[in-house]
PDB file of C-alpha atoms in Angstrom:
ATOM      1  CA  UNK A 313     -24.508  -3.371 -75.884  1.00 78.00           C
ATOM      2  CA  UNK A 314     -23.854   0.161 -76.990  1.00 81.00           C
ATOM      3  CA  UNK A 315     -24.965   3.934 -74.892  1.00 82.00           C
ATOM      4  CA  UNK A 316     -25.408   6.985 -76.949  1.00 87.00           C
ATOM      5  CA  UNK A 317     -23.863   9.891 -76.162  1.00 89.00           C
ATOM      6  CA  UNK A 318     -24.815  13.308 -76.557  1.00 89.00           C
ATOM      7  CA  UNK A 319     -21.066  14.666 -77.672  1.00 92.00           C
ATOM      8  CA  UNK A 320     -17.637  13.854 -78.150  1.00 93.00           C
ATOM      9  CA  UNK A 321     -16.080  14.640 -75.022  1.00 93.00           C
ATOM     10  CA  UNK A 322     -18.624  13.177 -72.368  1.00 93.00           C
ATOM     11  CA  UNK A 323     -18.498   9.450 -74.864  1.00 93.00           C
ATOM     12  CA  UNK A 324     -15.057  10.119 -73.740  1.00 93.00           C
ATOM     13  CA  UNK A 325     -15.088  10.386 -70.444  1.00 93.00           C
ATOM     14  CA  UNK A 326     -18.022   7.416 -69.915  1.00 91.00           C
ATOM     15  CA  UNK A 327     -15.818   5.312 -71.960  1.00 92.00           C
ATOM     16  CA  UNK A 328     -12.704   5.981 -69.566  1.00 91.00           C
ATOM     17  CA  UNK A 329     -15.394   5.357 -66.318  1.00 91.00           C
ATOM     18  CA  UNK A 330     -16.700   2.419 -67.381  1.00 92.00           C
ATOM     19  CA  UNK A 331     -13.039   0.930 -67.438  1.00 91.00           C
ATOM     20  CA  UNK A 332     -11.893   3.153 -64.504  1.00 90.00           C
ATOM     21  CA  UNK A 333     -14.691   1.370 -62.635  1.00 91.00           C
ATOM     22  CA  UNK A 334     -14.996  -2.321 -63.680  1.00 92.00           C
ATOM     23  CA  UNK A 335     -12.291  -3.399 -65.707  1.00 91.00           C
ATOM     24  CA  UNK A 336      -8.525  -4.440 -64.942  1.00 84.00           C
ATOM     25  CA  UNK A 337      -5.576  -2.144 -66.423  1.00 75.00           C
ATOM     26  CA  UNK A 338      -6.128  -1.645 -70.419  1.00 83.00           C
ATOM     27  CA  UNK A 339      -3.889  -0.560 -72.676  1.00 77.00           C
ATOM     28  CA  UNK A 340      -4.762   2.590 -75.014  1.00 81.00           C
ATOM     29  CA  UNK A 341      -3.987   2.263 -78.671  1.00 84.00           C
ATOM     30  CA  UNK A 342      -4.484   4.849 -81.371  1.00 83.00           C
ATOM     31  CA  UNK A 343      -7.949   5.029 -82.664  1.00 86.00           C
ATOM     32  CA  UNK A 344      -8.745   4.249 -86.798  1.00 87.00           C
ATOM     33  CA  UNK A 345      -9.891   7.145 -88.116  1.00 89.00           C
ATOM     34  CA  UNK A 346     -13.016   6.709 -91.258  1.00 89.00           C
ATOM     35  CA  UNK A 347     -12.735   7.293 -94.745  1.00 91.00           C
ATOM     36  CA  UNK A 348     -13.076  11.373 -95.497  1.00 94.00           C
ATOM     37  CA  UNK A 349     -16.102  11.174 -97.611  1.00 91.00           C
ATOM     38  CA  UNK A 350     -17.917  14.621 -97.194  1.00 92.00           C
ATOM     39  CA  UNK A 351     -16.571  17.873 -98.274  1.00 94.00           C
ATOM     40  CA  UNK A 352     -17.493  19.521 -94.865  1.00 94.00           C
ATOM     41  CA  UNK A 353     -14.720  16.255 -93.494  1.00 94.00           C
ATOM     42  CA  UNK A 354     -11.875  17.306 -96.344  1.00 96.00           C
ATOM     43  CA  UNK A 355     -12.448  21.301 -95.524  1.00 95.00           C
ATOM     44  CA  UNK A 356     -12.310  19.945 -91.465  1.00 95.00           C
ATOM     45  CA  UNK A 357      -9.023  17.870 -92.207  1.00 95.00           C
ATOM     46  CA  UNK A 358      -7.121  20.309 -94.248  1.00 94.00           C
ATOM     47  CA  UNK A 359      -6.542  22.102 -90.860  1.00 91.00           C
ATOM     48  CA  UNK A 360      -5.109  18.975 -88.971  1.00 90.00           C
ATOM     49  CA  UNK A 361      -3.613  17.041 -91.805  1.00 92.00           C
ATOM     50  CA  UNK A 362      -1.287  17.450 -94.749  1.00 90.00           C
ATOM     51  CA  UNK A 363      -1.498  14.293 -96.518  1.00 91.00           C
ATOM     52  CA  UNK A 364      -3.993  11.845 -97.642  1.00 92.00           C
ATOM     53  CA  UNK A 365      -4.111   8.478 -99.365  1.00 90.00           C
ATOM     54  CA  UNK A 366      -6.089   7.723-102.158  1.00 89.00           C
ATOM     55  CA  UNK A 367      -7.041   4.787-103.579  1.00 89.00           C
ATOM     56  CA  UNK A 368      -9.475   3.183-105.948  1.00 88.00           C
ATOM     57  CA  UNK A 369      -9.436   1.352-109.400  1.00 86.00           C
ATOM     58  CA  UNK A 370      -8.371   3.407-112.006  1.00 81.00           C
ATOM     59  CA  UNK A 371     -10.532   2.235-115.033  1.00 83.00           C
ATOM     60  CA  UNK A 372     -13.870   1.945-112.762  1.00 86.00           C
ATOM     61  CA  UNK A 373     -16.130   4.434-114.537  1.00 85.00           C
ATOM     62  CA  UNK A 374     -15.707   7.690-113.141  1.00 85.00           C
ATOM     63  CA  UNK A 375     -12.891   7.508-111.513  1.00 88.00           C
ATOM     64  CA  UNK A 376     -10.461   8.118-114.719  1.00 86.00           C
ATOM     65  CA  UNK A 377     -11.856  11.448-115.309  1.00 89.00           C
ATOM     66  CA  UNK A 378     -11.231  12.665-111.695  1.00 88.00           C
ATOM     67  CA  UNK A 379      -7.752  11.602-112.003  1.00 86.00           C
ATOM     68  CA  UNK A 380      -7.132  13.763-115.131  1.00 89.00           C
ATOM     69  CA  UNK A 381      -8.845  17.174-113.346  1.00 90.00           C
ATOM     70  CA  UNK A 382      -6.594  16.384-110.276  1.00 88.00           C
ATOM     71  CA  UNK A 383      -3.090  16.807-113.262  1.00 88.00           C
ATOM     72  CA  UNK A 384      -4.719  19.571-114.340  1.00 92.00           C
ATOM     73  CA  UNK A 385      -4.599  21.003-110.853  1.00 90.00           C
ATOM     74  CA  UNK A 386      -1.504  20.739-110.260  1.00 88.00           C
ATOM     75  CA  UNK A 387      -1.929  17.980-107.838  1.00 84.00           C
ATOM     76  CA  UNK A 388       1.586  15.841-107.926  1.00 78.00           C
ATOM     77  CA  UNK A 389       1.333  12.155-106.067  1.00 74.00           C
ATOM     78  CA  UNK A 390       3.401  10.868-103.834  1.00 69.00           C
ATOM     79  CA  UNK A 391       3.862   7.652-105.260  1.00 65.00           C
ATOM     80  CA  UNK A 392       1.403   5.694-107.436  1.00 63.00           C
ATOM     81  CA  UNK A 393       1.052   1.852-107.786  1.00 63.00           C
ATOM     82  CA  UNK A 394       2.097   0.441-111.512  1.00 63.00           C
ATOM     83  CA  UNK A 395      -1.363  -1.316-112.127  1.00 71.00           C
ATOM     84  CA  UNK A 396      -4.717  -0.870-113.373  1.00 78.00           C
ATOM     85  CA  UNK A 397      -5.046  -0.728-108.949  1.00 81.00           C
ATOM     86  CA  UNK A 398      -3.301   2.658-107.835  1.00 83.00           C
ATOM     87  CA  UNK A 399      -2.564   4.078-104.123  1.00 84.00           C
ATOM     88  CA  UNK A 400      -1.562   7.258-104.384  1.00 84.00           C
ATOM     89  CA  UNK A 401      -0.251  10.264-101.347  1.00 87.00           C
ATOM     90  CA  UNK A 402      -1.762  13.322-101.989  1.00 88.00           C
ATOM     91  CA  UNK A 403      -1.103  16.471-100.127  1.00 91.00           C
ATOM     92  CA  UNK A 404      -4.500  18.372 -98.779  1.00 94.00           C
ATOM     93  CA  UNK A 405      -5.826  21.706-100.309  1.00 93.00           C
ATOM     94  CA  UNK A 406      -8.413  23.831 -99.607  1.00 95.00           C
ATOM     95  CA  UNK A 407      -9.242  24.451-103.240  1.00 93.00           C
ATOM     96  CA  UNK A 408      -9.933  20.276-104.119  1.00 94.00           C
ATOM     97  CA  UNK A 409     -13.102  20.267-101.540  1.00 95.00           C
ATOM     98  CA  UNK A 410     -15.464  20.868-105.121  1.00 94.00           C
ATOM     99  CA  UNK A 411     -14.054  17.392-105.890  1.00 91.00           C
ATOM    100  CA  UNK A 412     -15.904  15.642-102.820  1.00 92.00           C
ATOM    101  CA  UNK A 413     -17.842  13.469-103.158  1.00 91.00           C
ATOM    102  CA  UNK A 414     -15.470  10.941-104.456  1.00 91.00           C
ATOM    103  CA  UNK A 415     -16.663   8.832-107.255  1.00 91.00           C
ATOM    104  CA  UNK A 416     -17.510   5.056-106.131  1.00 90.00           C
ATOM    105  CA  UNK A 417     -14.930   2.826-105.988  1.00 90.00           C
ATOM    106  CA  UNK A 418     -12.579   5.426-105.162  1.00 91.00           C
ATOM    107  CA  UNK A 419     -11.459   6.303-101.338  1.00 93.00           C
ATOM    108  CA  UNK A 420      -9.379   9.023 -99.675  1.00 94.00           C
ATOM    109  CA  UNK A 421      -7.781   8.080 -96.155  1.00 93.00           C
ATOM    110  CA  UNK A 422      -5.969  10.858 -93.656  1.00 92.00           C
ATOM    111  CA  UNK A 423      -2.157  10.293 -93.368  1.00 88.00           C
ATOM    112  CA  UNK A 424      -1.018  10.122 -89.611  1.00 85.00           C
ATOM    113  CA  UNK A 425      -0.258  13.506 -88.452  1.00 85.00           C
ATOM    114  CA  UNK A 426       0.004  14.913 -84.476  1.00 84.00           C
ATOM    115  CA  UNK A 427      -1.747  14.176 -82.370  1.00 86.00           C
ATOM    116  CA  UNK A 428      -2.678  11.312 -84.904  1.00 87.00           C
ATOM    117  CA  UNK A 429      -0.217   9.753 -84.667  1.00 82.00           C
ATOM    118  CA  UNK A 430       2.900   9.552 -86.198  1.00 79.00           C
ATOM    119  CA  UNK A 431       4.383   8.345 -90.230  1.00 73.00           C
ATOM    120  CA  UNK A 432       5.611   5.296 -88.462  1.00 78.00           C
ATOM    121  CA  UNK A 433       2.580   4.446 -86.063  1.00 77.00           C
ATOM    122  CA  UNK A 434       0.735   1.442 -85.858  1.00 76.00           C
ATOM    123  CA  UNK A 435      -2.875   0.875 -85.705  1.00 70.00           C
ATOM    124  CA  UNK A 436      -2.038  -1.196 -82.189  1.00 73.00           C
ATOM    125  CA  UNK A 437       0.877   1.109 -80.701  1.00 77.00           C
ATOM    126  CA  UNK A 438      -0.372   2.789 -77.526  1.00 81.00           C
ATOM    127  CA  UNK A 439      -0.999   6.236 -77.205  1.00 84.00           C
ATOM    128  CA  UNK A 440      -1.537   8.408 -74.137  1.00 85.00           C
ATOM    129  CA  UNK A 441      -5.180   9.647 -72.327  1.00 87.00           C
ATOM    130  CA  UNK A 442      -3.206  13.334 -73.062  1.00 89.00           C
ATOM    131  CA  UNK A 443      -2.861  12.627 -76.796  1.00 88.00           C
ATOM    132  CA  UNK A 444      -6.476  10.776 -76.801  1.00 90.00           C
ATOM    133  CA  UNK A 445      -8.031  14.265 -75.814  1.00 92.00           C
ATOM    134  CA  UNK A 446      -6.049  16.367 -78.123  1.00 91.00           C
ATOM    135  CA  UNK A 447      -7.477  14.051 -81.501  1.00 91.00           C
ATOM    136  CA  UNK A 448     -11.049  14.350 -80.016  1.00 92.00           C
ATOM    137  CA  UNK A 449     -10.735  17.962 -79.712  1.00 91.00           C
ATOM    138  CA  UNK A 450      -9.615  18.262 -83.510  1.00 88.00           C
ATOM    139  CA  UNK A 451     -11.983  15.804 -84.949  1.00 89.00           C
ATOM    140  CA  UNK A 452     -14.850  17.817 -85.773  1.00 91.00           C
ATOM    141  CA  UNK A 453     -16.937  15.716 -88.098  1.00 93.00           C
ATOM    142  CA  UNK A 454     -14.005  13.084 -89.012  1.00 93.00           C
ATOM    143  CA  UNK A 455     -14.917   9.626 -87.779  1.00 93.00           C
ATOM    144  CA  UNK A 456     -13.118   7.970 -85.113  1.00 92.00           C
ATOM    145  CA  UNK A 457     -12.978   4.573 -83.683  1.00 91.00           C
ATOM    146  CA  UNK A 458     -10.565   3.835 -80.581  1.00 90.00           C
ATOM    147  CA  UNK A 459     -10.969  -0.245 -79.009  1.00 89.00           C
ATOM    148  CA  UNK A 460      -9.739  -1.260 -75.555  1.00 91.00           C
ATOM    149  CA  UNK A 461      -9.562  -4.737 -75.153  1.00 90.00           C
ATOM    150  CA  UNK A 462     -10.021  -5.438 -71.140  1.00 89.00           C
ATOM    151  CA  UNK A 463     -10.275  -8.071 -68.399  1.00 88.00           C
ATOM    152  CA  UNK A 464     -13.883  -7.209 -66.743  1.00 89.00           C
ATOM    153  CA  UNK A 465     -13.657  -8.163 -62.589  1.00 87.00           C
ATOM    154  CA  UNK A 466     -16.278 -10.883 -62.100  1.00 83.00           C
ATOM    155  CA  UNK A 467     -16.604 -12.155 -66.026  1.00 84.00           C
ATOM    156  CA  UNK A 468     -14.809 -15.477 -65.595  1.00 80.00           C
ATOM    157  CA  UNK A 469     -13.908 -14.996 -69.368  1.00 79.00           C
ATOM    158  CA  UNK A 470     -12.285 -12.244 -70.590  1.00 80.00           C
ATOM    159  CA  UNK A 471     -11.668 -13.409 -74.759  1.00 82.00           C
ATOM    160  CA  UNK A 472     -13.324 -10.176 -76.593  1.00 84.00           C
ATOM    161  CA  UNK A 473     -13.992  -8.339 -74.006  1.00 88.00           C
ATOM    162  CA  UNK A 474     -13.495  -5.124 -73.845  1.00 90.00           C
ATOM    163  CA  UNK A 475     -14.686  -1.208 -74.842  1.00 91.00           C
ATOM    164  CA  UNK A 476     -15.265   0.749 -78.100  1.00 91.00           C
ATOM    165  CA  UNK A 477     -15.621   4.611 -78.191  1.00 93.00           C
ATOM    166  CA  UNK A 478     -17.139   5.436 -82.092  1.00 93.00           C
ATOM    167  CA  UNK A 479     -17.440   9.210 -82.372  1.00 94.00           C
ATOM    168  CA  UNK A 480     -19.108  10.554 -85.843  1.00 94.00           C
ATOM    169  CA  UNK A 481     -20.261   6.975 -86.181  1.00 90.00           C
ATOM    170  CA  UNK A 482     -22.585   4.058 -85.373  1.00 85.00           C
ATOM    171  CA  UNK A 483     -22.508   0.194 -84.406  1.00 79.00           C
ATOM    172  CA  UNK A 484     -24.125  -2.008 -87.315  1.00 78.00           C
ATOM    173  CA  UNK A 485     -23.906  -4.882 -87.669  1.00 69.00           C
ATOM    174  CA  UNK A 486     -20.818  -5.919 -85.887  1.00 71.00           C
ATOM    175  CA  UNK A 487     -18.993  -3.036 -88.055  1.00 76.00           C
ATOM    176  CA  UNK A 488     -18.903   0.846 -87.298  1.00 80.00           C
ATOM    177  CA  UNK A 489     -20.676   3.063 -90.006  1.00 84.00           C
ATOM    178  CA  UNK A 490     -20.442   6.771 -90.653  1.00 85.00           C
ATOM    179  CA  UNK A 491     -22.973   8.900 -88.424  1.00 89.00           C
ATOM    180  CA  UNK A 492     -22.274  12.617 -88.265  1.00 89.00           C
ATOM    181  CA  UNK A 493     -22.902  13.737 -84.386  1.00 91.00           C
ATOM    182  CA  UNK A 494     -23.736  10.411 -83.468  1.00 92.00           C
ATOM    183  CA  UNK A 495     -21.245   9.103 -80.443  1.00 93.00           C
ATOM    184  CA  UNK A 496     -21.665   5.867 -78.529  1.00 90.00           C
ATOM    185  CA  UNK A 497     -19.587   3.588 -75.963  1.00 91.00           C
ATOM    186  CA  UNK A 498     -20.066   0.078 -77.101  1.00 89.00           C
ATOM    187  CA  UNK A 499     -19.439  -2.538 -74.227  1.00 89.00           C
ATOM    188  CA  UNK A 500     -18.496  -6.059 -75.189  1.00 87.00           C
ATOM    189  CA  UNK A 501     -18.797  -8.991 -72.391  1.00 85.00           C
ATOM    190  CA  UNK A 502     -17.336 -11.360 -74.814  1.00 80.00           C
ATOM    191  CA  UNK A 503     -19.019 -14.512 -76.896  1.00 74.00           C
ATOM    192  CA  UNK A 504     -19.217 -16.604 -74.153  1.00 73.00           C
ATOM    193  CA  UNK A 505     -19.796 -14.393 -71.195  1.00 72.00           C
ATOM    194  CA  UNK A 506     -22.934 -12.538 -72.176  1.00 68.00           C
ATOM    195  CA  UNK A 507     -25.622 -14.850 -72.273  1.00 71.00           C
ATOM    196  CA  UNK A 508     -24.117 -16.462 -69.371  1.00 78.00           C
ATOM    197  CA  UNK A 509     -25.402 -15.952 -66.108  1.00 83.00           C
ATOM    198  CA  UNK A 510     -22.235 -14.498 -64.803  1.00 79.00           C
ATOM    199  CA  UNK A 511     -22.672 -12.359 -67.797  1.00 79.00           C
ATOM    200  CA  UNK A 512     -26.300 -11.308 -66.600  1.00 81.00           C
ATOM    201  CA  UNK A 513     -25.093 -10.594 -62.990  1.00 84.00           C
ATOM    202  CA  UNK A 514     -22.446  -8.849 -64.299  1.00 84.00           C
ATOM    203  CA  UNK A 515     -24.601  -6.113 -66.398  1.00 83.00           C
ATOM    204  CA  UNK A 516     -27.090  -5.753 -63.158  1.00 83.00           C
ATOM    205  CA  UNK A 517     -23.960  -5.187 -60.607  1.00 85.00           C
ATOM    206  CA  UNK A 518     -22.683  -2.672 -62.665  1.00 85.00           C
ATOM    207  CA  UNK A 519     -25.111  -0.433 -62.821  1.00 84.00           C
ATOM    208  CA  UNK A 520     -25.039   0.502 -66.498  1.00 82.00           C
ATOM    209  CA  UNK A 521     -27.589   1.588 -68.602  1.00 76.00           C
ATOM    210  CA  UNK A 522     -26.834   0.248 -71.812  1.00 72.00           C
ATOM    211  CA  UNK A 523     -28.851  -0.376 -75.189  1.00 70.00           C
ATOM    212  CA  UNK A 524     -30.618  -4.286 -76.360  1.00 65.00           C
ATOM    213  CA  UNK A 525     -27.536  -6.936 -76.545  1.00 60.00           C
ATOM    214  CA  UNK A 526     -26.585  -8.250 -79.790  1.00 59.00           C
ATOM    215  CA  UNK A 527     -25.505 -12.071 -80.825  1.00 53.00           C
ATOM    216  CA  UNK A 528     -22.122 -12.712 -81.906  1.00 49.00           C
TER     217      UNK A 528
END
């Protein structure tokens, strides 16, 4: 059951009420930022981050003459994997936005950097509400997905339940898809307690106005 939201901030804040309000204590982990796959995202990110990864197939079509213009830029690689497979760090520059789009087959993922997160960070390390503001204040149009798993008070079962926040992105079909200025609060009741009644009084008690349920 997902809300739309008309910014950033305020998806936010109606995530954090929602589990304020009806939920036990939930942790808060670091969010998974999307693949960068606009040039208006890699011009955004070169202000936050320093380093990216790249990755892709290096014999797909395409993709062999984009590595060859990045050499002749100057562009040195952090490390790069000794198969026809390569992941490779590259640091960001202004002047490489012409390059976006990538060719398909090839992605470009943002390093951690503050408030990001750190080189060592996990996806499922816990960050602070403090931190949590400062990456939705720098995310422009990057793409951001943050998950609290929760105990809701009255669902007798709490397996999957819980709260996602997508920001720059869209629930579809059970995966989150890039969405430019789209921002939603997706609630999850978990497989079991949903179609339940308990499910059913749940949703009515709480007072939320929420979009069409979808099957697991």
């Amino acid at each position: 059951m997902c809300e739309s939201i008309s910014d950033a901030p305020s998806a936010l804040s109606r995530a954090r009420a929602i589990m304020r309000d009806l939920a036990d204590a939930v942790g808060v982990p670091w969010p998974q930022l999307g693949e960068v796959t606009t040039r208006e995202q890699y011009l955004h990110a070169v202000h936050t981050f320093s380093v990216g990864r790249v990755a892709g197939e290096r014999y797909l079509s395409g993709i062999g003459p984009y590595l060859d213009e990045l050499a002749c830029r100057g562009v040195a690689f952090g490390r790069m994997e000794p198969s026809h497979l390569f992941i490779a760090d590259m640091r960001l520059r202004p002047d490489l936005a012409d390059l976006w789009p990538l060719p398909e087959g090839m992605t470009f993922h943002l390093n951690q950097t503050p408030p990001f997160g750190g080189p060592h960070s996990e996806p499922e390390d816990a960050c602070t509400e403090e931190e949590l503001d400062r990456m939705i204040s720098a995310l422009g149009p990057l793409a951001m997905n943050v998950s609290w798993g929760c105990g809701w008070r009255g669902v007798p079962e709490f397996k999957n339940c819980g709260v996602q926040l997508f920001l720059n992105s869209v629930w579809t079909g059970h995966h989150p898809e890039p969405a430019p200025g789209e921002f939603g609060v997706h609630v999850a009741l978990g497989s079991r307690a949903a179609w339940s009644p308990a499910g059913e009084a749940w949703l009515h008690d709480s007072g939320l106005t929420l979009g069409k349920p979808e099957a697991d």
